[in-house]
Amino acid sequence: MEKKLLIISSDITGHGHKSITESLCEKVKTQEVKIFVVDGFALGKRLLLKIGQSYGPITRNSENLWKMIWKLSAMNPHLVDNFIESLIRDNFLKLLEEIQPDIILSVHPNFNGSILNILEKQNINIPFFTLIADLVNIFPLWADKRANYIISPTFEAQNKCIEFGIPDEKIKVSGFPVRSRFFPKSYNQRKFYNKGQSLTCLIMSGGEGVGNMKKIAENLLNHFDCNVKIVAGKNVKLKTKLDISLKAKYGDRVEIYGFTQNIQDLMLTSDIAFTRGSPNVMFEAIATNTPLIITGALPGQEEHNPTFAENFNLGVVCKNPKEIKYTITDLLENNGKKLNDMIISQRNFININAAEDILQFILKVGDPYHEDAKEKLS
């Protein structure tokens, strides 16, 4: 019997929630499930859309403002839940009537408590799952005891859920879901570094395009035999600025891209990736087996991600562009031993089946007729 899975996601607050949703949707291989994806911000009134659309400009231009917003939201999650509930209630109930889903999955923190409030008040009994899209320092909004299960990509996020009062038996650790096109056909595709080879370096900062890309590029191009590819994301002004300032000086050694759908090709053909501590971008790079240099992180949900990467030897942190020369030199010493060790660590760490494991777990646990519905993700 076909099941209907409703996923509440977001297209306008970065690109991570959308990417996670796509990773699950592409794993539907049978007629047993039909997935409906809805942007949670589109369920609200114009005010909610404006709030969602402000994420990009705020995170690009004012990290201090974002830090304040994050802290206020973390201090008063129930106020956020009640506010969003009031904005989405009518449209969400219409959506339920139209789709009649068997299972609901939220991949955005703003819609966990708000939707659970609506279901509770309307006495609607639909299994509700949360899939956390962060790694370590998660919003309290992710942790609502009323969810049937909370799926966590890491043990670190699981521990935060427990701190927020979620019973351990309600949390399933899965690994971080990544779209299949980011995984190489064979890990032999990633060659180990050999002394004296020219480097191809990829600089990116997530879908919103933030960070010291120009300074990073200049330090690489001035000190190493390398080519540099820069992805400015949706930040059109940044792309134009980089085109003007770098292309004239360095010519064909620099390629500059805006938002691209083929970021996996750039990763797979790069020796090192420089990125902000965005969980989605980090794990896409890890999936492609591209060594990481993490240049910073948004305050709040990303701030502990660089340390997470270093703890598992998935990348190194270099927040000061002036230090890049020393960071790269250290990685390349002894015939690139540290760089090559990082390649091996990434291969051992990544769960290539995370998206499929998550989807199958949701379908199984959301089916009350399965005796093994409580089986843990392996």
XYZ file of C-alpha atoms in Angstrom:
378
model
C 0.000 0.000 0.000
C 1.441 3.380 -1.016
C 2.388 5.709 1.822
C 2.301 9.486 1.623
C 5.244 11.278 3.233
C 4.964 15.039 3.711
C 8.325 16.815 4.090
C 8.395 20.333 5.496
C 11.549 21.974 4.174
C 12.773 25.412 3.050
C 14.066 26.858 -0.209
C 14.928 30.312 1.107
C 17.074 29.867 4.246
C 20.346 28.738 2.745
C 20.525 25.632 0.562
C 21.059 22.913 3.158
C 17.438 22.051 3.931
C 16.640 21.722 0.242
C 19.702 19.544 -0.372
C 18.800 17.208 2.496
C 15.270 16.885 1.153
C 16.561 16.085 -2.330
C 18.875 13.411 -0.911
C 15.840 11.626 0.560
C 13.600 12.060 -2.478
C 16.120 10.500 -4.847
C 16.094 7.310 -2.753
C 12.468 6.543 -3.619
C 12.878 3.495 -5.844
C 9.485 1.816 -5.527
C 5.809 2.696 -5.590
C 5.553 2.177 -1.821
C 5.908 5.880 -1.007
C 4.921 9.175 -2.555
C 6.734 12.246 -1.229
C 5.223 15.721 -1.064
C 7.658 18.573 -0.340
C 6.412 21.903 0.981
C 8.366 25.050 1.857
C 7.287 25.779 5.415
C 7.723 29.522 4.921
C 5.281 29.414 2.000
C 2.613 28.095 4.393
C 2.720 31.353 6.297
C 1.504 34.765 5.431
C 3.632 37.413 3.758
C 5.311 38.181 7.077
C 6.720 34.656 7.394
C 8.063 34.724 3.850
C 9.827 38.008 4.574
C 11.342 36.518 7.709
C 12.670 33.543 5.740
C 13.978 35.722 2.924
C 15.913 37.861 5.427
C 18.200 34.941 6.330
C 20.551 35.454 3.381
C 21.062 39.220 3.738
C 21.497 38.971 7.518
C 24.046 36.146 7.421
C 25.952 37.849 4.578
C 26.057 41.320 6.068
C 25.655 41.110 9.850
C 26.867 38.066 11.743
C 26.377 39.918 15.039
C 22.701 40.473 14.265
C 22.323 36.792 13.358
C 24.015 35.831 16.640
C 21.511 37.929 18.564
C 18.551 36.413 16.661
C 19.888 32.900 17.249
C 20.316 33.481 20.989
C 16.868 35.031 21.397
C 15.264 32.134 19.501
C 17.173 29.620 21.608
C 16.042 31.325 24.830
C 12.365 31.366 23.903
C 11.585 28.416 21.601
C 7.945 28.234 22.705
C 7.374 31.852 21.659
C 8.796 31.056 18.224
C 6.620 27.933 17.966
C 3.454 29.806 18.927
C 4.199 32.697 16.574
C 4.818 30.461 13.553
C 1.829 28.287 14.472
C -0.434 31.336 14.227
C 0.910 32.132 10.747
C 0.783 28.649 9.190
C -2.217 27.025 10.922
C -4.889 27.588 8.286
C -2.759 26.707 5.282
C -1.229 23.709 7.031
C -4.650 22.275 7.883
C -5.722 22.771 4.259
C -2.560 20.979 3.164
C -3.310 18.030 5.451
C -6.834 17.786 4.070
C -5.542 17.869 0.500
C -2.641 15.400 0.851
C -3.787 13.258 3.792
C -0.218 12.208 4.633
C 0.604 9.050 6.551
C 3.841 10.511 7.921
C 5.217 14.042 8.395
C 8.933 14.863 8.374
C 10.342 18.287 9.249
C 13.879 19.218 8.190
C 13.697 22.824 9.451
C 13.691 23.812 13.155
C 11.075 26.547 12.744
C 8.350 24.047 11.896
C 8.745 21.339 14.514
C 6.980 22.749 17.557
C 4.604 24.863 15.478
C 3.271 21.871 13.528
C 3.163 19.677 16.621
C 1.092 22.404 18.322
C -1.422 22.292 15.466
C -1.611 18.487 15.403
C -2.076 18.359 19.166
C -4.807 21.001 19.292
C -6.696 19.436 16.390
C -6.333 15.897 17.797
C -4.689 14.766 14.565
C -2.599 11.618 15.035
C 0.015 11.472 12.281
C 3.527 10.145 13.027
C 5.894 13.125 13.138
C 9.653 12.910 12.587
C 12.354 15.551 12.833
C 15.582 15.337 10.832
C 18.214 17.645 12.331
C 20.139 19.609 9.699
C 22.939 20.763 12.041
C 25.915 18.933 13.531
C 26.764 20.032 17.069
C 25.303 23.272 18.416
C 21.643 22.740 17.587
C 18.644 25.018 18.173
C 16.351 23.974 21.057
C 13.673 24.239 18.334
C 14.963 20.906 16.982
C 14.202 19.147 20.261
C 10.476 18.700 20.853
C 9.513 15.753 23.066
C 6.230 15.292 21.211
C 7.933 14.146 18.009
C 7.754 10.394 17.497
C 11.455 10.337 16.655
C 14.268 12.815 16.171
C 16.859 11.720 13.625
C 20.298 13.137 14.355
C 23.233 13.231 11.916
C 25.835 13.034 14.702
C 26.289 11.775 18.246
C 27.152 15.372 19.205
C 23.699 16.590 18.153
C 22.165 13.573 19.872
C 23.851 14.610 23.132
C 22.429 18.138 22.794
C 18.955 16.670 22.325
C 19.403 14.695 25.529
C 20.504 17.909 27.290
C 17.239 19.471 26.066
C 15.288 16.634 27.698
C 14.671 14.261 24.796
C 14.707 10.578 25.866
C 17.570 8.663 24.295
C 15.196 6.037 22.853
C 13.510 8.742 20.764
C 16.749 9.765 19.026
C 18.250 7.890 16.080
C 21.764 8.664 14.834
C 21.999 8.273 11.082
C 24.925 10.175 9.602
C 24.430 13.246 7.436
C 22.386 12.678 4.235
C 24.117 13.805 1.040
C 22.837 13.710 -2.538
C 24.208 10.753 -4.489
C 25.938 12.808 -7.183
C 28.509 13.958 -4.613
C 29.853 10.453 -4.129
C 32.558 9.435 -6.611
C 31.997 6.238 -8.612
C 35.167 4.960 -7.004
C 37.341 6.399 -4.270
C 40.268 5.695 -6.584
C 39.014 8.790 -8.387
C 40.610 10.854 -5.616
C 44.358 10.670 -6.101
C 46.711 11.121 -3.186
C 48.977 14.159 -3.228
C 52.491 13.739 -4.620
C 55.276 16.171 -3.875
C 55.631 18.971 -6.412
C 52.244 18.633 -8.087
C 50.203 21.724 -8.937
C 47.126 22.255 -6.775
C 43.564 23.051 -7.735
C 41.873 24.922 -4.883
C 38.136 25.485 -4.552
C 36.881 28.405 -2.446
C 33.217 28.488 -1.444
C 31.071 29.683 1.418
C 27.710 27.999 1.038
C 24.760 29.158 -1.001
C 24.834 32.684 0.386
C 28.448 33.415 -0.616
C 30.092 34.984 2.422
C 33.666 35.156 3.682
C 37.098 36.525 2.769
C 37.222 34.879 -0.645
C 39.412 37.518 -2.275
C 42.076 37.414 0.446
C 42.082 33.624 0.489
C 42.537 33.493 -3.294
C 45.337 36.049 -3.275
C 47.270 34.198 -0.571
C 46.997 30.952 -2.503
C 47.912 32.417 -5.886
C 50.827 34.437 -4.521
C 52.476 31.587 -2.631
C 51.681 28.316 -4.396
C 51.681 26.678 -7.812
C 47.931 26.488 -8.042
C 44.736 27.355 -9.832
C 41.769 28.707 -7.911
C 38.049 28.179 -8.466
C 35.690 30.446 -6.518
C 31.964 29.904 -5.982
C 30.262 33.126 -4.893
C 26.843 31.480 -4.577
C 23.795 33.708 -4.771
C 25.872 36.757 -3.897
C 25.878 38.489 -7.308
C 27.696 41.586 -6.019
C 30.496 39.424 -4.648
C 30.898 37.583 -7.950
C 31.162 40.870 -9.848
C 33.676 42.231 -7.364
C 35.832 39.112 -7.592
C 35.704 39.135 -11.387
C 36.999 42.701 -11.465
C 39.662 42.355 -8.781
C 41.131 38.900 -9.532
C 40.718 38.072 -13.208
C 42.724 41.068 -14.427
C 45.658 40.204 -12.152
C 45.754 36.417 -12.302
C 44.056 35.636 -15.611
C 43.332 31.975 -16.352
C 44.583 30.868 -12.943
C 41.216 32.006 -11.559
C 37.688 30.825 -12.387
C 34.736 32.527 -10.707
C 31.228 31.052 -10.524
C 27.892 32.245 -9.198
C 25.359 29.804 -7.813
C 25.928 26.479 -9.563
C 23.988 23.223 -9.734
C 27.164 21.278 -10.538
C 29.183 22.043 -7.441
C 30.018 18.339 -7.136
C 32.052 18.515 -10.366
C 34.091 21.411 -8.968
C 34.715 19.495 -5.752
C 35.660 16.264 -7.490
C 38.246 18.077 -9.630
C 39.788 20.040 -6.724
C 42.597 19.021 -4.389
C 41.505 21.215 -1.462
C 38.226 22.952 -0.645
C 38.015 26.145 1.429
C 34.602 26.638 2.984
C 32.649 28.109 5.868
C 31.499 25.606 8.495
C 28.127 25.007 6.815
C 27.163 21.387 7.607
C 25.716 20.720 4.179
C 28.716 22.102 2.264
C 31.152 20.384 4.613
C 29.538 16.995 4.146
C 29.208 17.389 0.403
C 32.965 18.024 0.298
C 33.579 15.022 2.559
C 31.407 12.879 0.270
C 33.529 13.899 -2.718
C 36.591 13.082 -0.585
C 37.975 16.626 -0.876
C 40.251 17.754 1.994
C 38.765 20.725 3.833
C 40.135 23.990 5.128
C 37.417 25.664 7.177
C 37.662 29.448 7.157
C 34.981 30.348 9.688
C 31.431 29.654 10.788
C 28.223 31.492 11.490
C 27.642 32.115 15.196
C 24.982 29.906 16.687
C 24.297 26.681 14.837
C 27.649 26.512 12.986
C 30.119 27.732 15.574
C 31.313 24.297 16.751
C 31.421 22.699 13.290
C 35.088 23.594 12.595
C 36.178 21.824 15.783
C 33.975 18.859 14.849
C 35.830 18.566 11.532
C 39.234 18.753 13.202
C 38.295 16.171 15.834
C 37.641 13.585 13.113
C 40.482 14.768 10.839
C 37.989 15.735 8.133
C 39.541 19.171 7.734
C 41.630 21.852 9.391
C 40.654 25.330 10.532
C 42.258 28.498 9.208
C 40.229 31.601 10.032
C 42.919 34.147 9.165
C 43.688 34.404 5.423
C 47.239 35.483 6.282
C 47.813 32.067 7.878
C 46.821 30.112 4.761
C 50.423 29.959 3.528
C 51.473 28.154 6.709
C 48.405 25.900 6.813
C 48.935 24.654 3.250
C 52.687 24.266 3.750
C 52.026 22.121 6.828
C 49.585 19.892 4.926
C 52.045 19.378 2.069
C 55.106 18.536 4.178
C 56.484 14.973 4.097
C 55.033 14.326 0.647
C 51.596 15.559 1.740
C 51.213 13.123 4.638
C 48.648 15.221 6.552
C 46.661 15.925 3.399
C 46.603 12.257 2.430
C 45.700 11.174 5.966
C 42.722 13.522 5.754
C 41.582 11.837 2.532
C 41.647 8.463 4.296
C 39.810 9.826 7.362
C 37.005 11.204 5.200
C 36.552 7.860 3.450
C 36.304 6.066 6.774
C 33.932 8.613 8.321
C 31.219 9.209 5.731
C 28.063 7.063 5.717
C 27.257 6.761 2.029
C 23.909 5.143 2.863
C 22.671 7.799 5.304
C 19.860 9.148 3.098
C 18.535 5.685 2.271
C 18.823 4.563 5.909
C 16.830 7.603 7.039
C 14.058 7.166 4.475
C 13.662 3.456 5.201
C 13.653 4.071 8.947
C 10.919 6.708 8.649
C 8.757 4.449 6.493
C 9.233 1.479 8.793
C 8.716 3.241 12.109
C 5.842 5.281 10.684
C 3.999 2.061 9.833
C 2.153 0.814 12.927
C 1.785 -2.650 11.366
C 5.509 -3.400 11.399
C 6.604 -5.359 14.473
C 10.194 -4.243 13.927
C 9.240 -0.569 13.720
C 11.511 0.284 16.640
C 14.610 -1.183 15.057
C 17.507 1.213 15.306
C 19.328 2.652 12.349
C 22.553 0.807 11.756
